[in-house]
Amino acid sequence: MHPFVLGLVTIAIGVSGCLAYFSLSNLILDKVIFPQRPGDRGRNINRANAVRPWLFLFPAIFALGLYLGYPVFETLRLSLTDRDAGGAFVGLANYQQMMAEEKFWEALRNNMLWLIVVPAASTAFGLLAAQLTDRLPWGNIAKSIIFMPMAISFVGASVIFKLVYDTRPVEQDQIGVVNAIWLHLDGGIGSFIVLRLLPAFLMLAFAAMIAYAIKGLIAQLRNPHSQDGFGIKALRVAAGVVGLWVIVKCLLTVINIFTVTNTYGEPQTWLTIPFWNSFFLMIVLIWIQTGFAMVILSAALRGVPEETVEAAIVDGANPFEVFFKIKVPQIRGTIVVVWTTITLVVLKIFDIVFAMTNGQWGTQVLANYMIDKLFRANDWGVGSASAIAIMVLVSPILIWNVTNARQEMRDQQ
Amino acid sequence: MSTIAGTKSRLTWAVHISTLLLVLLWIFPTFGLLVSSFRTADQISSSGWWKAMYASEQNIVVRIADPDDFRVADGDGYVVSGNLFGDDTGVEISNWGTSSRAIDAHEAGETADLGEGETLRLLANGDYIWSGNDDQISGRAQRVFATAKTPPDFTLENYDQVLLSGNATDSIAKAFFNTLTVTIPATIIPIVVAAFAAYALAWMQFPGRAILVAIIVGLLVVPLQLALIPLLKLHLGIGIGKGYLGVWLAHTGFGLPLAIYLLRNYMVGLPKDIIENARVDGATDYQIFTRIVLPLSFPALASFAIFQFLWVWNDLLVARVFLIDATGETTVMTQQIVELLGTRGGNWEILSTAAFVSIAVPLVVFFSLQRYLVRGLLAGSVK
């Protein structure tokens, strides 16, 4: 049978199977197990209603348990065993082996770099796009276009950006736009603006953004009415320290931007330049995620009460003050949600690195490292250990999300 | 007052211009891929796609028509004449030469002296006259090296090669259908399963409901990577192996948390009165669900369907692990494009066309159903 026909048959069987399960199980519950006979009618209705939710939930719980619950524990178990030795328990040997590998640390370092740059840049660009398009007559078209990369696969985006970064020998016409610009600049005032002023400006803007966030953190720490526990406070202090470190790094990079000598006149193979090549990969994800951030933040900006903005304007605030002092503080919660959602995407990033460099030239990330262990080295132990490493990185967000969800459930009741 | 009005309009202009720049920056890479997919291989490698509307300068090597077949007597010698490009194609030659060491020795329209009375004249449009004696105008034809400006040329040949040719490495027609085969069941089945569960979590009272919701929120963020090895082992163990069934099940499992979460959030917000009234009128939960809640939840169902469709269509990881076996018969488009990046990394005409075919379907879905996508995103992350 042709697979496509098989697919249609599967849809038919799957959907009708589900419907049959739900209706038949309900019927059996009402007519056979707890029949509504005159004597015990009320009691049986109550009993049936106590069981029914679990009938509705069973397929979902079963699938979730099998496809997401069980693997968490099984992966944990596999990471402590050795497949070659017949699945014998080897304690932390896999983790030790992983920690001894330079590639793992490279992947971890790169993941951290991605974790700082991509959510920050996507959120910043998203906020910028949301604010710019807010009152524009053609704002919806602009938003559609910036949002469009969300529909493009990571692999498709990788092809798009491979063309952007393409390199030809110096005597040929460059077909990658980045190299074309690079050769076109070739020293001169244009290159000073594009290669020194613009990156320096972006770096300083980034540093200013982090400083702004730290200011917010400090304000919350010093707030005497705050009801945060010790854990949250410690988390805030830690985030502040990391932020300070990032600011120092940014300022050092700015100095570097003005002192470095560029090799003009030579087309560059952008994806093999150590350290910076990771940034060229990050640009792909930033390009994709900015649209997401923009859509969410734009909705949040619309929700900012008009009176607060009007009051600020009456008090003489300029548009920048209105944006940074009135609007942004009111959508802080949404910014955090956007930031964490993009962080989750970043932690699992695999396709872009796989398709563009496959972890060569120092661009490895954890998810690709894991696939590499799994399929190339066929080492399930270390593969599982690296999967657990990803899980550990995700878990703070997991706990935070679950806490919030429970809070909300309680609020609803 | 006038100064304030002045700054305002200047600021409006600044907003217009910066938005335009941002939009152009964002669409520029994709547009490049689209333009490249309509250009010939020669054109792509000779100039950047942003010059596609202009004539591109190329160095070409052409051997003129075979003298043994085409020469005609002319006085006491022979002449071969014709056009380098077959007919007038709008190509404009600026410089040319007859040896690879001096490819721009002559200008268009000049007559080159090839020694002992043998001459070659080449016009800008490619017309040539090669004349000489019997001995000279025979054997191998003269080669011409020319620097030529080719007018912009757009072609559908790449799409023909990628979609219809049946070429083993280039054709992605099979992968296209495989992707479709994976996507449709993997989009529909989780919706059915999730809708019932979401209803139970939203409108039925039972102990442990809050904990279940919390667990589903937790499962939302569990990385897929964790599930790969155990599930592959499970699939191999129970005999599903690598194949469509496995990948459908995997996508169903991985899509469920988001499906339940989105649908539950939407269903909780439905008006309480309708459901209570139906209950008072004696409707069972099954009836309430199928007749009232399900039809009302259509926007949320559509949101999730779009998410899942885009996610499954664009997926590479799950397909690689659960579907694609050693025969490669079940390859999907993302996988084939990654392979093309390896085998035909320099052939941008094939690569860009294949990539564009693979992103065309999601783009159509995206632009036609954007409303639902945005609604789903907002329901999923902002509360």
Coordinates of C-alpha atoms in Angstrom, one line a residue, chain A residues 2-8 10-11 14-15 18-19 22-23 26 30 49-50 52-54 56-57 59-61 63-72 74-75 77-78 125 128-129 131-133 136-138 140-164 166 168 172-178 180 286-288 290-292 295-296 299-300 319-320 334 337 341 344 347-351 354-356 367 370-371 374-375 379-381 383-384 387-388 390-391 394 397-398 401-402 405-406 408-409 412-413, chain B residues 11-12 14-16 18-20 22-23 25-30 32-33 36 44-51 177-178 180-181 184-185 188-189 192-194 196-201 204-236 240 242 244-246 248-250 252-254 256-257 260-261 264-265 268 284-286 289 307 310 313-317 320-321 333-335 337-338 341 345-346 348 351-352 355 358-359 362-363 366-367 370 373-374 377-378 381-383:
Chain A
H2 CA 1.3 3.5 -0.8
P3 CA 2.3 5.3 2.4
F4 CA 0.1 8.2 1.6
V5 CA -3.0 5.9 1.4
L6 CA -1.7 4.3 4.5
G7 CA -1.7 7.7 6.1
L8 CA -5.3 8.4 5.1
T10 CA -4.4 5.7 9.7
I11 CA -6.3 9.0 10.1
G14 CA -7.1 6.8 14.5
V15 CA -9.9 9.3 14.5
C18 CA -10.8 7.6 19.3
L19 CA -14.4 8.5 18.8
F22 CA -15.0 7.7 23.9
S23 CA -18.6 6.9 22.9
N26 CA -19.3 6.1 28.0
D30 CA -23.7 4.2 31.9
N49 CA -19.6 10.7 37.0
A50 CA -16.6 10.0 39.2
R52 CA -16.0 9.5 33.5
P53 CA -13.2 12.1 33.7
W54 CA -10.7 9.3 33.7
F56 CA -11.9 11.1 28.8
L57 CA -8.3 11.5 30.1
P59 CA -5.7 8.1 26.1
A60 CA -4.0 11.4 26.7
I61 CA -2.5 10.3 30.0
A63 CA 0.3 8.7 25.5
L64 CA 1.9 11.4 27.7
G65 CA 3.2 8.9 30.1
L66 CA 4.6 6.7 27.5
Y67 CA 6.1 9.4 25.2
L68 CA 7.2 12.0 27.7
G69 CA 7.0 10.7 31.3
Y70 CA 8.6 7.3 30.9
P71 CA 11.5 8.5 28.7
V72 CA 12.7 11.0 31.4
E74 CA 14.5 5.7 31.2
T75 CA 17.0 8.3 29.9
R77 CA 18.6 5.1 33.9
L78 CA 20.4 4.7 30.5
F125 CA 14.2 43.5 18.2
L128 CA 11.4 47.5 18.7
A129 CA 9.3 46.1 15.9
Q131 CA 6.6 49.6 19.1
L132 CA 7.4 50.8 15.6
T133 CA 4.5 49.1 14.0
L136 CA 1.5 52.6 11.6
P137 CA -1.2 52.5 8.9
W138 CA 0.7 49.7 7.2
N140 CA -0.1 44.9 9.9
I141 CA 1.8 44.2 6.7
A142 CA 5.1 45.0 8.3
K143 CA 4.2 42.7 11.2
S144 CA 3.3 39.9 8.8
I145 CA 6.6 40.1 7.1
I146 CA 8.7 40.2 10.3
F147 CA 6.6 37.3 11.6
M148 CA 6.9 35.2 8.4
P149 CA 10.2 33.5 9.3
M150 CA 8.3 31.7 12.1
A151 CA 6.7 29.5 9.4
I152 CA 10.1 28.6 7.8
S153 CA 11.8 25.5 9.0
F154 CA 15.2 25.8 10.7
V155 CA 16.6 23.8 7.8
G156 CA 15.1 26.1 5.2
A157 CA 16.4 29.1 7.2
S158 CA 19.8 27.5 7.2
V159 CA 19.8 27.3 3.4
I160 CA 18.7 30.9 3.2
F161 CA 21.5 32.1 5.4
K162 CA 24.1 29.8 3.8
L163 CA 23.4 31.8 0.6
V164 CA 23.8 35.0 2.6
D166 CA 28.4 32.3 0.8
R168 CA 33.5 32.8 -3.6
Q172 CA 34.9 35.9 -8.9
D173 CA 31.8 38.0 -8.2
Q174 CA 30.6 37.3 -4.7
I175 CA 27.1 35.8 -4.5
G176 CA 26.7 36.0 -0.7
V177 CA 25.5 39.4 0.3
V178 CA 27.7 39.6 3.4
A180 CA 29.7 41.4 -1.3
I286 CA 17.2 35.7 16.0
W287 CA 15.8 36.2 12.6
I288 CA 13.2 33.5 13.2
T290 CA 11.9 38.1 16.6
G291 CA 8.5 37.7 14.9
F292 CA 7.3 35.6 17.8
V295 CA 3.5 39.4 18.1
I296 CA 3.3 38.8 21.8
A299 CA -0.5 42.5 22.0
A300 CA 0.9 43.5 25.4
P319 CA 8.2 59.6 23.3
F320 CA 11.3 57.7 24.6
T334 CA 5.1 39.6 29.2
V337 CA 7.4 35.2 29.4
T341 CA 9.9 30.9 25.8
L344 CA 13.5 27.1 25.8
L347 CA 18.3 25.2 24.8
K348 CA 17.0 22.6 22.3
I349 CA 18.5 24.2 19.2
F350 CA 19.7 21.5 16.9
D351 CA 18.7 21.9 13.2
F354 CA 23.4 20.5 12.2
A355 CA 22.6 21.9 8.8
M356 CA 25.1 24.8 8.7
A367 CA 21.5 19.1 21.3
M370 CA 23.8 14.5 21.8
I371 CA 22.7 13.5 18.3
L374 CA 23.7 8.9 19.5
F375 CA 24.1 8.2 15.8
D379 CA 27.1 5.7 22.5
W380 CA 23.8 5.6 24.2
G381 CA 25.3 6.2 27.7
G383 CA 24.1 10.5 24.7
S384 CA 21.7 10.0 27.5
A387 CA 20.2 14.7 27.3
I388 CA 20.1 14.9 31.1
I390 CA 19.9 19.6 28.7
M391 CA 17.1 18.6 31.1
V394 CA 15.6 23.4 31.3
I397 CA 12.1 27.2 33.8
L398 CA 10.1 24.0 34.3
N401 CA 6.3 27.5 34.9
V402 CA 4.7 24.8 37.1
A405 CA 0.4 27.5 36.7
R406 CA -0.5 26.2 40.2
E408 CA -3.1 30.5 38.6
M409 CA -5.3 27.5 39.3
Q412 CA -9.2 30.7 39.5
Q413 CA -10.9 28.8 42.3
Chain B
L11 CA 9.3 61.5 14.5
T12 CA 6.6 59.9 12.4
A14 CA 11.6 58.3 11.5
V15 CA 9.2 55.6 12.5
H16 CA 8.1 55.0 8.9
S18 CA 13.0 52.6 10.5
T19 CA 10.1 50.2 10.1
L20 CA 10.7 50.0 6.4
L22 CA 13.6 46.6 9.5
V23 CA 11.0 45.0 7.2
L25 CA 16.2 43.5 6.4
W26 CA 13.9 40.8 7.4
I27 CA 12.6 39.9 4.0
F28 CA 15.9 40.3 2.2
P29 CA 17.3 36.8 2.9
T30 CA 14.1 34.9 1.9
G32 CA 17.2 36.2 -2.2
L33 CA 16.3 32.5 -2.1
S36 CA 17.8 32.5 -7.0
I44 CA 23.7 32.4 -10.0
S45 CA 27.4 31.8 -9.9
S46 CA 28.3 34.8 -12.0
S47 CA 26.5 37.5 -10.0
G48 CA 24.7 38.2 -6.8
W49 CA 21.0 37.7 -6.9
W50 CA 20.4 41.4 -6.1
K51 CA 21.9 42.1 -9.6
F177 CA 4.7 13.3 -0.5
N178 CA 6.5 11.6 2.4
L180 CA 2.7 15.2 3.6
T181 CA 2.2 11.6 4.7
I184 CA -1.5 15.0 8.1
P185 CA -2.1 12.2 10.6
I188 CA -5.2 15.4 13.3
I189 CA -4.8 12.5 15.7
V192 CA -8.9 14.3 18.9
V193 CA -7.1 12.8 21.9
A194 CA -6.3 16.2 23.4
F196 CA -11.4 15.1 25.3
A197 CA -8.7 15.5 27.9
A198 CA -8.9 19.2 27.7
Y199 CA -12.6 19.1 28.3
A200 CA -12.2 16.9 31.3
L201 CA -9.6 19.2 32.7
M204 CA -15.3 18.1 35.0
Q205 CA -14.8 18.0 38.7
F206 CA -12.5 15.3 40.0
P207 CA -9.7 15.0 42.6
G208 CA -6.2 15.6 41.2
R209 CA -7.3 17.9 38.4
A210 CA -5.0 20.7 39.5
I211 CA -2.0 18.4 39.7
L212 CA -2.7 17.0 36.3
V213 CA -2.8 20.6 34.8
A214 CA 0.5 21.4 36.6
I215 CA 2.1 18.2 35.2
I216 CA 1.0 19.1 31.7
V217 CA 2.5 22.6 32.0
G218 CA 5.7 20.8 33.2
L219 CA 5.7 18.4 30.2
L220 CA 5.3 21.4 27.9
V221 CA 9.0 22.2 28.4
V222 CA 10.5 18.7 28.7
P223 CA 13.1 18.6 25.9
L224 CA 12.4 16.3 23.1
Q225 CA 16.0 15.1 23.2
L226 CA 15.2 13.2 26.4
A227 CA 12.7 11.0 24.7
L228 CA 14.7 9.9 21.7
I229 CA 16.7 7.0 22.9
P230 CA 14.1 5.3 25.2
L231 CA 11.4 5.6 22.5
L232 CA 13.6 4.4 19.7
K233 CA 14.4 1.4 21.9
L234 CA 10.7 0.9 22.7
H235 CA 9.7 1.1 19.0
L236 CA 12.4 -1.3 18.0
I240 CA 7.1 -0.9 15.1
K242 CA 11.4 2.9 12.0
Y244 CA 5.4 6.0 9.5
L245 CA 3.5 4.5 12.4
G246 CA 6.4 5.3 14.7
W248 CA 3.0 9.4 13.8
L249 CA 2.9 8.1 17.4
A250 CA 6.0 10.1 18.4
T252 CA 1.2 12.7 18.7
G253 CA 2.9 12.2 22.0
F254 CA 5.1 15.2 21.7
L256 CA -0.2 16.5 23.2
P257 CA 1.0 18.8 26.0
I260 CA -4.2 20.0 25.9
Y261 CA -2.8 23.2 27.3
R264 CA -8.0 23.6 28.1
N265 CA -7.2 27.3 28.4
V268 CA -12.2 27.2 30.5
T284 CA -24.5 14.0 29.5
D285 CA -20.9 15.1 29.5
Y286 CA -20.3 13.3 26.2
F289 CA -18.6 18.0 24.7
F307 CA 1.1 24.9 15.2
L310 CA 4.1 23.8 10.9
W313 CA 6.3 19.8 8.4
N314 CA 9.5 21.6 9.5
D315 CA 10.7 18.9 11.8
L316 CA 14.0 17.2 11.1
L317 CA 15.0 15.6 14.4
R320 CA 15.6 11.3 11.5
V321 CA 15.2 9.3 14.6
M333 CA 12.1 17.2 2.7
T334 CA 14.1 18.7 5.6
Q335 CA 16.4 15.6 5.6
I337 CA 17.7 19.4 1.9
V338 CA 20.4 18.7 4.5
L341 CA 23.7 20.8 1.3
G345 CA 26.5 22.6 -1.6
G346 CA 27.6 24.8 -4.5
W348 CA 22.5 27.0 -5.6
L351 CA 19.4 24.0 -3.4
S352 CA 17.5 27.2 -3.4
A355 CA 14.4 24.8 -0.1
S358 CA 9.8 23.0 1.2
I359 CA 9.0 26.4 2.7
P362 CA 4.1 26.5 5.4
L363 CA 4.2 30.0 4.0
F366 CA 1.0 30.9 7.5
F367 CA -0.4 33.8 5.3
Q370 CA -2.2 33.9 10.4
L373 CA -1.7 31.4 14.6
V374 CA -1.5 34.7 16.4
L377 CA 0.5 32.2 20.4
L378 CA -1.2 34.7 22.6
S381 CA 2.1 32.5 26.5
V382 CA 0.2 35.5 27.7
K383 CA -2.4 35.3 30.4

